[in-house]
Coordinates of C-alpha atoms in Angstrom, one line a residue:
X27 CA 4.5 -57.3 47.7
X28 CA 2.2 -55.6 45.7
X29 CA -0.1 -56.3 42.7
X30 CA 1.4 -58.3 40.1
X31 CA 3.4 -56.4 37.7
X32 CA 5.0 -58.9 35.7
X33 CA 4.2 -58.2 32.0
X34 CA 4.5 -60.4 28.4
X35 CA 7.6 -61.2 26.6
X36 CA 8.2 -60.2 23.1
X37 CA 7.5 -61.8 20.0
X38 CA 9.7 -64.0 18.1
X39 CA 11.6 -62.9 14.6
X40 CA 9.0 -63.3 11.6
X41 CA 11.5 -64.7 8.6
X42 CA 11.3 -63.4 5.0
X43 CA 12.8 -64.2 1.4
X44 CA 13.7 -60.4 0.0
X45 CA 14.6 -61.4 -3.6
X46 CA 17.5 -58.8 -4.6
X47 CA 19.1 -57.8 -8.2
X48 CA 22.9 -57.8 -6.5
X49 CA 22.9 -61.8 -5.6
X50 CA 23.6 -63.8 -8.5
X51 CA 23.8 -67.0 -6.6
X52 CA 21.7 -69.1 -3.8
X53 CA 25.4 -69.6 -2.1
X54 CA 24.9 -67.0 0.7
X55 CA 22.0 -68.4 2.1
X56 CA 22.0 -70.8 5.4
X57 CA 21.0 -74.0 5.2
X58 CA 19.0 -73.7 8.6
X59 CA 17.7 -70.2 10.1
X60 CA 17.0 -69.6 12.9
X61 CA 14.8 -66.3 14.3
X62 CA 15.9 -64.7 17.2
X63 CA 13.6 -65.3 20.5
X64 CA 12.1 -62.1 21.6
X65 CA 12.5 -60.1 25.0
X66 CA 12.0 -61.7 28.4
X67 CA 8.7 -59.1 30.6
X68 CA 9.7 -57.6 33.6
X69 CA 8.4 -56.1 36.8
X70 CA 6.7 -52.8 36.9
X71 CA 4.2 -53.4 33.6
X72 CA 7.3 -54.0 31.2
X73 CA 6.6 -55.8 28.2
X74 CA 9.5 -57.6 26.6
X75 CA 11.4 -56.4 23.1
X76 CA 9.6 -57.8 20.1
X77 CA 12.6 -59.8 18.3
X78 CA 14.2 -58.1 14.8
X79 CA 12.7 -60.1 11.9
X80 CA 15.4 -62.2 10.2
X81 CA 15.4 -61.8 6.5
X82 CA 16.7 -64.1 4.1
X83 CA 18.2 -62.5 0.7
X84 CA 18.1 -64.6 -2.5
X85 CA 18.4 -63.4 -6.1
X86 CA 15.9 -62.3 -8.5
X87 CA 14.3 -65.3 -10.5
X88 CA 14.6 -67.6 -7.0
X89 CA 11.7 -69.7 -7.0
X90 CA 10.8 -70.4 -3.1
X91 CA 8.3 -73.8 -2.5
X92 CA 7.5 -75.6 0.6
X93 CA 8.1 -79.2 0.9
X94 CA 4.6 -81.1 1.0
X95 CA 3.9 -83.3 4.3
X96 CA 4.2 -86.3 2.4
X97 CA 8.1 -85.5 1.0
X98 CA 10.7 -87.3 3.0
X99 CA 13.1 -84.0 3.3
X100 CA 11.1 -82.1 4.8
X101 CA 12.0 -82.2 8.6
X102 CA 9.0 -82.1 11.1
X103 CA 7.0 -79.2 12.4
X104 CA 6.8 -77.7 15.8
X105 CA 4.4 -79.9 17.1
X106 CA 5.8 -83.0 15.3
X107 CA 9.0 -82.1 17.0
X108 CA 7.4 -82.2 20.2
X109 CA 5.5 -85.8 20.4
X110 CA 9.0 -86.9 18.8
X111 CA 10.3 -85.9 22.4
X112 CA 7.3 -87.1 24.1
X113 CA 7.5 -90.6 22.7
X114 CA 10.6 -91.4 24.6
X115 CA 8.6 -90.7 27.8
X116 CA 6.6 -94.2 28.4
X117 CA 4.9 -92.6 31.1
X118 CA 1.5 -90.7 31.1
X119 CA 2.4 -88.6 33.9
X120 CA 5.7 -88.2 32.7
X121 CA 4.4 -87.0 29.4
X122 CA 1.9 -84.8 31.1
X123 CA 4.5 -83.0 33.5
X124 CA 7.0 -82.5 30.5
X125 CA 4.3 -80.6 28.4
X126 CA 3.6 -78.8 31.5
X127 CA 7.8 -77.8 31.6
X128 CA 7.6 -76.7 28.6
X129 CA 4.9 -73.6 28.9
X130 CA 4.9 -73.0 32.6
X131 CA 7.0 -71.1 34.6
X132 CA 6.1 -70.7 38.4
X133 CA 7.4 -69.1 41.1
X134 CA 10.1 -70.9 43.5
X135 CA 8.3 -73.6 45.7
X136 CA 5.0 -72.8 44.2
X137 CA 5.0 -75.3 41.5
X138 CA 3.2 -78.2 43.3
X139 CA 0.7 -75.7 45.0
X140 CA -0.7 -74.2 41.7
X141 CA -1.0 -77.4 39.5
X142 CA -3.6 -78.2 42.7
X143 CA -5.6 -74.5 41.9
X144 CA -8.8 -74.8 40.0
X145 CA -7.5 -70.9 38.4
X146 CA -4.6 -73.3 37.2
X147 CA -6.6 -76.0 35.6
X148 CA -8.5 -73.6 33.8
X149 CA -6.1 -71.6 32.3
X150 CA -4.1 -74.8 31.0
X151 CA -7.4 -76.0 29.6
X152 CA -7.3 -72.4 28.3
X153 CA -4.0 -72.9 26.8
X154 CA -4.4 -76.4 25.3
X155 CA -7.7 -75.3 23.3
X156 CA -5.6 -72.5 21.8
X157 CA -3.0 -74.8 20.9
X158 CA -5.4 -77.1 19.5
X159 CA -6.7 -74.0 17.4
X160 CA -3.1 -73.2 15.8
X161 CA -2.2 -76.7 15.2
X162 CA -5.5 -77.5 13.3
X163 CA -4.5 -74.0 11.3
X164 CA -1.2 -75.3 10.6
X165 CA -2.8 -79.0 9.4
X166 CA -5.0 -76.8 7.2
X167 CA -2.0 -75.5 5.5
X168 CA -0.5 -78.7 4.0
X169 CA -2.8 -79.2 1.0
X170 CA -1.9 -75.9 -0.3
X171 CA 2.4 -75.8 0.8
X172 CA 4.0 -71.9 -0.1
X173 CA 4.8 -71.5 -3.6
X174 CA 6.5 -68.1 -4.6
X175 CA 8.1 -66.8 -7.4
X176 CA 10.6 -64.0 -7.2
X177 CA 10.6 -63.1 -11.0
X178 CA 11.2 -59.6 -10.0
X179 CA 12.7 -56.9 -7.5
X180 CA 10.2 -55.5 -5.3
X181 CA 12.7 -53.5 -3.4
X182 CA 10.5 -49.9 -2.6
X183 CA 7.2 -51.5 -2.8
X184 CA 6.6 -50.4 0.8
X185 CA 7.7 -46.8 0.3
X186 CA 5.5 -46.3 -2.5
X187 CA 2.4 -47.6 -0.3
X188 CA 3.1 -45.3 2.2
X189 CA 3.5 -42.3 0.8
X190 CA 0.0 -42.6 -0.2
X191 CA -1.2 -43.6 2.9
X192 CA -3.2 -40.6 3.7
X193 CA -4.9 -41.6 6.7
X194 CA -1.6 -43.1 8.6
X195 CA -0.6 -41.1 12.1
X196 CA 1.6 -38.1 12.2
X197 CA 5.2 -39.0 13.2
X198 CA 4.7 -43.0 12.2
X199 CA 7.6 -43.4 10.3
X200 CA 7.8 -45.3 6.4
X201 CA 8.3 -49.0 7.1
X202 CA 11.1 -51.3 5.2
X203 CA 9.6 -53.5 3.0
X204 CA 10.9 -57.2 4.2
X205 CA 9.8 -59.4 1.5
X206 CA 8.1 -62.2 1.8
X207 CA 6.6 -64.0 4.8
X208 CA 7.7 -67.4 5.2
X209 CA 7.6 -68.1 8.9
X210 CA 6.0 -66.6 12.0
X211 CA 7.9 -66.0 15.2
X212 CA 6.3 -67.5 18.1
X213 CA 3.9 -65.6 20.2
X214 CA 5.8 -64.1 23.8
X215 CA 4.6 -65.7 27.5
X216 CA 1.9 -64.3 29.3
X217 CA 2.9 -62.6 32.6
X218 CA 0.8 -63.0 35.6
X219 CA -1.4 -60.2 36.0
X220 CA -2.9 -62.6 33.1
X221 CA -4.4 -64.9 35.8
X222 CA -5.8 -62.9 38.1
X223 CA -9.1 -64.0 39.2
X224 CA -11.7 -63.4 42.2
X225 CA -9.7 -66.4 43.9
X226 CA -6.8 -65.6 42.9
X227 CA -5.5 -61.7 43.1
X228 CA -1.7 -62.8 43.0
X229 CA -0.9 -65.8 40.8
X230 CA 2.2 -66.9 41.0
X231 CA 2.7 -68.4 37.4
X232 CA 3.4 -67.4 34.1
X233 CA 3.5 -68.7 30.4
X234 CA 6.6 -69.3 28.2
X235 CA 6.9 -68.0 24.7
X236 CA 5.4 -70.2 21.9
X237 CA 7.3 -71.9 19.5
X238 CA 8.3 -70.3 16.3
X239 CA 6.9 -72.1 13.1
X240 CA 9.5 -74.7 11.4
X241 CA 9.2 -74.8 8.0
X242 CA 11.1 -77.0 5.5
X243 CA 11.9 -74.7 2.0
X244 CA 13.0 -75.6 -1.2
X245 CA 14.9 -73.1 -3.1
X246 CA 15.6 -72.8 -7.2
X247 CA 17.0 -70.7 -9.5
X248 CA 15.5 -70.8 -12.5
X249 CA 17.0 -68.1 -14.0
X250 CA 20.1 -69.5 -16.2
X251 CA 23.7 -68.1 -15.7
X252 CA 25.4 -66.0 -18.1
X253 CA 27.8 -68.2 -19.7
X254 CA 27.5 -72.3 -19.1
X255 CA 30.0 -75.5 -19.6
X256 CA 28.5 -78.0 -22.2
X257 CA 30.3 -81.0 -22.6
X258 CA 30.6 -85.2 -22.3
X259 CA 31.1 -86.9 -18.9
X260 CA 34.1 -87.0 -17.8
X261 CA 35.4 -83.8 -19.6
X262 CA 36.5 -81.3 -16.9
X263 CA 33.7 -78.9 -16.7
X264 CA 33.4 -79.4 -13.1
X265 CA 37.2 -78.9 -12.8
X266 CA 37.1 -75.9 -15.0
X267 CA 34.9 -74.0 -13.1
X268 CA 36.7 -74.3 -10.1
X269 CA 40.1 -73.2 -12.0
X270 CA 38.0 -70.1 -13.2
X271 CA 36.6 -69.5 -9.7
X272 CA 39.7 -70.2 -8.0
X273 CA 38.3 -73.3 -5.8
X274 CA 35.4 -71.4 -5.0
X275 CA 32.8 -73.6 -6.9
X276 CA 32.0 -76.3 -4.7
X277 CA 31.7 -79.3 -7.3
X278 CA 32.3 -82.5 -7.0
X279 CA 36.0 -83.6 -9.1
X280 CA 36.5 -87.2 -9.6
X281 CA 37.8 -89.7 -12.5
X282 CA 34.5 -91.1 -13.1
X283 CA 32.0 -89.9 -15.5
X284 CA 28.5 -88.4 -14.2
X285 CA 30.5 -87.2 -11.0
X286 CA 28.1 -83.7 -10.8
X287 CA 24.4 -84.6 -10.6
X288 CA 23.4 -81.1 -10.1
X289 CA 24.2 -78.2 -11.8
X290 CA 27.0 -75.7 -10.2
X291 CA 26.7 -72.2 -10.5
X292 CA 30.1 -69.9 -9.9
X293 CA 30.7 -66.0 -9.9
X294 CA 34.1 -64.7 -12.1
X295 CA 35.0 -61.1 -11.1
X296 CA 37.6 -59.6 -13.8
X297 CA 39.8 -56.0 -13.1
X298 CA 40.0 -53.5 -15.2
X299 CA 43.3 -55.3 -16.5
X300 CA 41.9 -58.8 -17.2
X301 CA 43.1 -60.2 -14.1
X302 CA 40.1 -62.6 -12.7
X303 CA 39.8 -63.2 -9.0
X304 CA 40.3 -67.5 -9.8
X305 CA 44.3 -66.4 -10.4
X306 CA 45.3 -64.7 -7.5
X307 CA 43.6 -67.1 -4.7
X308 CA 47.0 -68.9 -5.2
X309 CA 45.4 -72.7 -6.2
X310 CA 48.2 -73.8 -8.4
X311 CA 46.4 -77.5 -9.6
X312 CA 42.7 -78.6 -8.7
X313 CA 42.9 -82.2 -7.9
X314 CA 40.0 -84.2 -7.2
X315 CA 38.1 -83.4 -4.3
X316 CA 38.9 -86.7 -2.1
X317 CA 42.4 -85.8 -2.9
X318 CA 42.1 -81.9 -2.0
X319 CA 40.0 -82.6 1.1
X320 CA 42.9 -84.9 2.0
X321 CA 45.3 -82.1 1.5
X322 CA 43.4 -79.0 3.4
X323 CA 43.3 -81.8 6.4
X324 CA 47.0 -82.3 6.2
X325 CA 47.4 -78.6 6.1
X326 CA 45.1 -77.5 8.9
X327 CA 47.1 -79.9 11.4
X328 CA 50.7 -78.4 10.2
X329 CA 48.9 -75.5 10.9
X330 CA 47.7 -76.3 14.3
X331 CA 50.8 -77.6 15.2
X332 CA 53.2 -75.1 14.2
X333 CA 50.7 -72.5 15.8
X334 CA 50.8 -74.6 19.5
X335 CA 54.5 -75.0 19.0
X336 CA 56.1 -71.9 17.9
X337 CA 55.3 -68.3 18.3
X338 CA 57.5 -65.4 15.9
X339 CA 59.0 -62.3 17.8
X340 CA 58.3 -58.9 15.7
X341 CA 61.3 -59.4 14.3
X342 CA 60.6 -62.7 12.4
X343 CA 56.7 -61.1 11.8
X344 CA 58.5 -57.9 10.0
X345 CA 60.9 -60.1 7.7
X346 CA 58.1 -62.5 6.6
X347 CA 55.8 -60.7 5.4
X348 CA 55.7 -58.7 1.7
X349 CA 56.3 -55.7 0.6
X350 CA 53.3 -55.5 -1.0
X351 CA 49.6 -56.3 -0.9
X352 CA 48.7 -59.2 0.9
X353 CA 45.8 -60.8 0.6
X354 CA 45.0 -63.9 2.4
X355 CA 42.1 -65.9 0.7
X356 CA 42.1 -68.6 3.0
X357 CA 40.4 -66.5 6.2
X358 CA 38.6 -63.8 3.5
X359 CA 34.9 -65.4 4.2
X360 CA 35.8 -65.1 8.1
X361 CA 35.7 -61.1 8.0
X362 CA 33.4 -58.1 6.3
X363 CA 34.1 -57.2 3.2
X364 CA 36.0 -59.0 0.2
X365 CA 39.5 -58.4 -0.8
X366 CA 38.9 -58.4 -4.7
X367 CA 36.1 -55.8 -4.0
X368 CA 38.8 -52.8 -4.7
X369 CA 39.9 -54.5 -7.9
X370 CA 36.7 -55.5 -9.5
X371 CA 35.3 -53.8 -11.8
X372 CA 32.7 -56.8 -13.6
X373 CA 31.4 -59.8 -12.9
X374 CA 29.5 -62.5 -14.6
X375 CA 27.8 -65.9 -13.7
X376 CA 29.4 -69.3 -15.3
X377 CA 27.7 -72.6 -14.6
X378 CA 28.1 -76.4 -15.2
X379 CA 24.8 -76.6 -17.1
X380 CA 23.9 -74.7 -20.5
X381 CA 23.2 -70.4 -19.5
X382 CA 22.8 -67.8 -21.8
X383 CA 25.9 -68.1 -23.9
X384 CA 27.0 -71.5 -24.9
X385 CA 30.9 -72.6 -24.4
X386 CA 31.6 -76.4 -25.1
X387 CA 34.4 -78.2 -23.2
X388 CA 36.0 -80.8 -24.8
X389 CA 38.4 -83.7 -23.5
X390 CA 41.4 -83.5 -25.4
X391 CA 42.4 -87.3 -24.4
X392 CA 39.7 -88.6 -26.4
X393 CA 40.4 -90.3 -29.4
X394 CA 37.7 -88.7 -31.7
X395 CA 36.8 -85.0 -29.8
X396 CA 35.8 -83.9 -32.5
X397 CA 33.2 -86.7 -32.8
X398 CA 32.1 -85.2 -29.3
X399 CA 31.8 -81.7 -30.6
X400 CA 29.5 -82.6 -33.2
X401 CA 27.4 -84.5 -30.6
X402 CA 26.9 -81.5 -28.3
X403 CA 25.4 -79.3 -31.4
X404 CA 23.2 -81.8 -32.1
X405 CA 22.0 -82.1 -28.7
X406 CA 21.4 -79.1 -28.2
X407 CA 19.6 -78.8 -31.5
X408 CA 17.7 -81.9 -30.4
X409 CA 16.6 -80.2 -26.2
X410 CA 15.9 -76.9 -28.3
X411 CA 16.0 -75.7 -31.6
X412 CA 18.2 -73.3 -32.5
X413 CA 20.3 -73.6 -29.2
X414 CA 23.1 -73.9 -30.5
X415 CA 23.2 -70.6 -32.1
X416 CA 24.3 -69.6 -28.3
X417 CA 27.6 -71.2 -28.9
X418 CA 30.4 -68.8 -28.4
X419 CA 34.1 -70.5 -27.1
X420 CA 35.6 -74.0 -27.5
X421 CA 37.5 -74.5 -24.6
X422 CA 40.0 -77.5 -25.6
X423 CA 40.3 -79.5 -21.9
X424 CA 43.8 -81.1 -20.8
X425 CA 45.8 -79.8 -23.0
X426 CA 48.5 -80.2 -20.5
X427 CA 49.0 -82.9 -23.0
X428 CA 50.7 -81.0 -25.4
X429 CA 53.7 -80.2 -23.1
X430 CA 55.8 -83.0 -22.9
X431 CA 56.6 -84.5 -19.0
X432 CA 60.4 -84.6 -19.3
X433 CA 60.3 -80.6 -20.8
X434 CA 62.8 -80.1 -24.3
X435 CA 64.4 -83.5 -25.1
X436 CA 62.1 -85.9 -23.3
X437 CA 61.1 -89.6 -24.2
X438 CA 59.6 -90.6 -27.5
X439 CA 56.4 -91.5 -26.1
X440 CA 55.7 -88.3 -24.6
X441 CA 56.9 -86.6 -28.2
X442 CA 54.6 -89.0 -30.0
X443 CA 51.7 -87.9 -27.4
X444 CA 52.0 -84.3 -27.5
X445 CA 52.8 -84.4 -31.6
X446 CA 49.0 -86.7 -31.4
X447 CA 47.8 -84.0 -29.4
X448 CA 48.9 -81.5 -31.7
X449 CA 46.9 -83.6 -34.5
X450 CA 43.7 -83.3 -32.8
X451 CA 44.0 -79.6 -31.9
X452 CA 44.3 -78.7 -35.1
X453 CA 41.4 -81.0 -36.6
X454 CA 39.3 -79.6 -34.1
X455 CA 39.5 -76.1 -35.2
X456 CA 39.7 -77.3 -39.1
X457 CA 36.0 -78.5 -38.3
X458 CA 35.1 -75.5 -36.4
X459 CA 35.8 -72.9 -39.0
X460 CA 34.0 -75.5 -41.5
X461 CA 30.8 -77.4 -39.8
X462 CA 30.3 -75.2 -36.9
X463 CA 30.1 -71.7 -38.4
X464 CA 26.7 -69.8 -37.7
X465 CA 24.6 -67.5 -40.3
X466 CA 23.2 -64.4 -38.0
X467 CA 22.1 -61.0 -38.2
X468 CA 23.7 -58.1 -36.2
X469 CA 26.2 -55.5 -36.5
X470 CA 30.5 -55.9 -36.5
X471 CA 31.8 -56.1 -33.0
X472 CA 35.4 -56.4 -31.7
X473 CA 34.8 -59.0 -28.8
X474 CA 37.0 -61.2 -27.7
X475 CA 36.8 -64.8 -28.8
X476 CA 34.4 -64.6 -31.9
X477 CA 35.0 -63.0 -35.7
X478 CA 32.0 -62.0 -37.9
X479 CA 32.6 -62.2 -41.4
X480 CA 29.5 -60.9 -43.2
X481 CA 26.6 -62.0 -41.1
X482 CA 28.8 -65.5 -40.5
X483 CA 30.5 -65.8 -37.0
X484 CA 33.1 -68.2 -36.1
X485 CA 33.8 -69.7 -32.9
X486 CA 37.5 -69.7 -31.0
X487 CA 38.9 -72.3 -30.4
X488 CA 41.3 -72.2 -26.4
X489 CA 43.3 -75.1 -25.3
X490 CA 43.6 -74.8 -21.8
X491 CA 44.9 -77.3 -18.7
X492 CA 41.6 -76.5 -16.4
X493 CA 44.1 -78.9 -13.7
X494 CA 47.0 -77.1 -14.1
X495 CA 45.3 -73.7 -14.5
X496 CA 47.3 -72.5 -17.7
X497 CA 45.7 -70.4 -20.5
X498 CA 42.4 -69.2 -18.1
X499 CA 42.8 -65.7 -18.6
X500 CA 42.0 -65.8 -22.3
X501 CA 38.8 -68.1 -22.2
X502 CA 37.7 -65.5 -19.1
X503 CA 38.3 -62.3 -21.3
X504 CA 36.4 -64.3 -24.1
X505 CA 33.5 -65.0 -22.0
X506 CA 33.6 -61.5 -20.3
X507 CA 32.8 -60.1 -24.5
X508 CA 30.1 -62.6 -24.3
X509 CA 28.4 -61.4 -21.5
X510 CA 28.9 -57.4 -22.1
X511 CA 27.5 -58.4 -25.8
X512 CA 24.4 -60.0 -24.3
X513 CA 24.2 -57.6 -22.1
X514 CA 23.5 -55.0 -25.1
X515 CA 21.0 -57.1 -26.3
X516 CA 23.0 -57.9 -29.7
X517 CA 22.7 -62.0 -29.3

């Protein structure tokens, strides 16, 4: 009863890319996003709630491009996503009633009568032409796909605009600058007083909301990590990262050469005290990842089972748990908040690929490292001149090696192996204080990990079991002077 009252629904969530200076990484963002569909209209003139835009945040230097049509990752727009569905349909009628389904809504038992009104037929023909409009738009678009770079913060821009805005309302409040527009929510339905006509004072019909724009993004970093891994195939970079992120690194671990084919970047968070976030996560030995995926399997099904099967009285809870602080790293991405957040007190970038600071890994089972040391310089002297100069740390890989199997009294192979070991350790830092030694300019410093002697520095040289996790503490406060020295602008 009554005129019709039924009003439009809300728009959909606009996305945006809001580069900010406190992300260091691109791990924190989705691999899919969704917006949030907006508010249903009611009765009485009510529109519906205009959805909350969703923002995506990325670091500063993230380069943001949209995949051309013609690139095969790039997954298929809203109305390629429709005749997708449509093509299953063999049917014309079929085809036509599903299109209809999917923006009409009409009152119950009125369906059949309004698809017969000439009001109907002309406000579908309505709706198709401004569909036809928006698609056309969105074909236009394709020659010229989103390119933006986020060289810089622009955190405030929108306060600053504002407060100049002279000729604003009184009372409109300073809106929060959201970035960058990637995506458009889709429109909200039309309720039915938008059909009233001379024939027709009560329609009983109404629109659905449009679709949202999908839109396929591709996302870089471009700007380098603070300290990076250089070294041959096959030499534990990719395993030394995770040790020095404590499994938090996602690369790939195998015993084949050229197992990471794209670069890996990892946060280290250090304590006042030196302690780094990698050593309390409780990851005693990084295996390779078939063989750790293997494992977390095996564990989660103990887990399962023992939870199905057996439930602890308060008694059993109180006696086995610590005395201390407990942290439990393996739910800690499950809740808000971080558990190292109240111990860390700086944190650097480390990455697979070469950053700002140089540190070479080398494979202490090769026969000739040192061979392999004087490769790297002259690679990087050969991608860049003077790149090498960023050299800081040798990090001396599987030197497990040099602890014999069977402990004090073991076989004579393993003696002969670790005294071989021993041989090569010592060769290698022999031709770092000779070959590798670097002329520069700057001031005395008392970091960690490099010795100036009259405008000459000298690179350390750490053996460390990256597997094993033994002797990480030293290479992180070493990279940590590194960083802080960049940081002052003396490199």
């Amino acid at each position: 009863l009554g005129p019709p009252s039924g009003e439009n629904g809300g728009r959909g969530s606009d996305v945006y890319v809001l580069p900010i200076p406190a992300l260091t990484t691109l791990s924190s963002v989705p691999r899919c996003v969704h917006g949030s569909p907006g508010g249903a209209g009611q009765g009485t003139w009510q529109h519906g709630r205009n959805a909350e835009p969703n923002v995506i945040r990325v670091p500063v230097g993230t380069v943001v491009k949209e995949l051309g049509y013609d690139d095969p990752r790039r997954a298929p727009d809203e109305w390629e996503a429709e005749d997708e569905a449509f093509q299953e349909l063999n049917d014309e009628d079929q085809r036509k009633a599903a299109w209809r389904e999917r923006r009409w809504v009409h009152y119950p038992r009125w369906a059949d009568e309004n698809v017969e009104r000439d009001t109907f037929k002309q406000a579908e023909c309505a709706v198709w032409r401004e569909e036809r409009e928006r698609r056309w738009m969105r074909r236009r678009r394709y020659p010229d796909p989103l390119w933006l770079d986020m060289s810089t913060a622009v955190e405030g821009e929108a306060d600053a605009v504002s407060e100049w805005d002279v000729d604003a309302p009184l009372g409109l409040g300073k809106k929060e600058f959201l970035g960058h527009m990637v995506a458009r929510g889709g429109a909200g339905g039309l309720g039915n007083p938008n059909f009233v006509s001379q024939t027709s004072r009560s329609p009983k019909v109404t629109t659905k909301g449009q679709e949202g724009e999908h839109i396929t993004l591709s996302l870089e970093l471009e700007i380098l990590a603070n300290v990076g891994l250089v070294g041959v195939p096959n030499a534990g970079e990719s395993t030394l990262l995770r040790a020095l992120t404590g499994g938090r690194a996602k690369t790939e671990v195998a015993s084949y050469a050229f197992t990471t084919l794209n670069p890996v970047v990892g946060v280290i968070r250090v304590a006042d005290d030196g302690t780094f976030e990698g050593e309390l996560r409780g990851l005693k030995v990084f295996e390779e990842t078939a063989i750790e995926e293997e494992r977390e399997l095996e564990r989660q099904l103990v887990e399962h089972a023992d939870h199905s099967s057996f439930v602890p009285d308060d008694e059993e809870r109180s006696s086995s748990s610590d005395s201390g602080l407990v942290i439990d790293y393996n739910n800690a991405d499950q809740h808000p908040g971080y558990p190292f957040d109240i111990l860390e007190s700086f944190r650097f970038t480390i990455s697979d690929n070469p950053g700002l600071s140089a540190v070479y890994v080398i494979d202490l089972v090769g026969e000739v490292p040192w061979d392999e040391l004087r490769a790297l310089r002259d690679e990087l002297e050969a991608y860049l001149p003077g790149m090498s100069d960023k050299a800081r740390l040798v990090v001396v890989n599987k030197a497990d090696l040099l602890v014999p199997e069977g402990g004090v009294g073991g076989h004579d192979d393993n003696d002969e192996a670790v005294e071989k070991a021993k041989a090569k350790l010592k060769r290698l830092e022999e031709l770092v204080k000779t070959e590798m030694v670097i002329l520069e300019r700057g001031e005395m410093t008392g970091d960690v990990g490099v010795g100036r002697h009259g405008g000459r520095r000298t690179m350390d040289v750490i053996p460390v079991s990256a597997k094993y996790g033994q002797n990480l503490k030293k290479v992180v406060l070493s990279m940590k002077g590194y960083v802080e020295e960049a940081r002052r602008g003396l490199s």
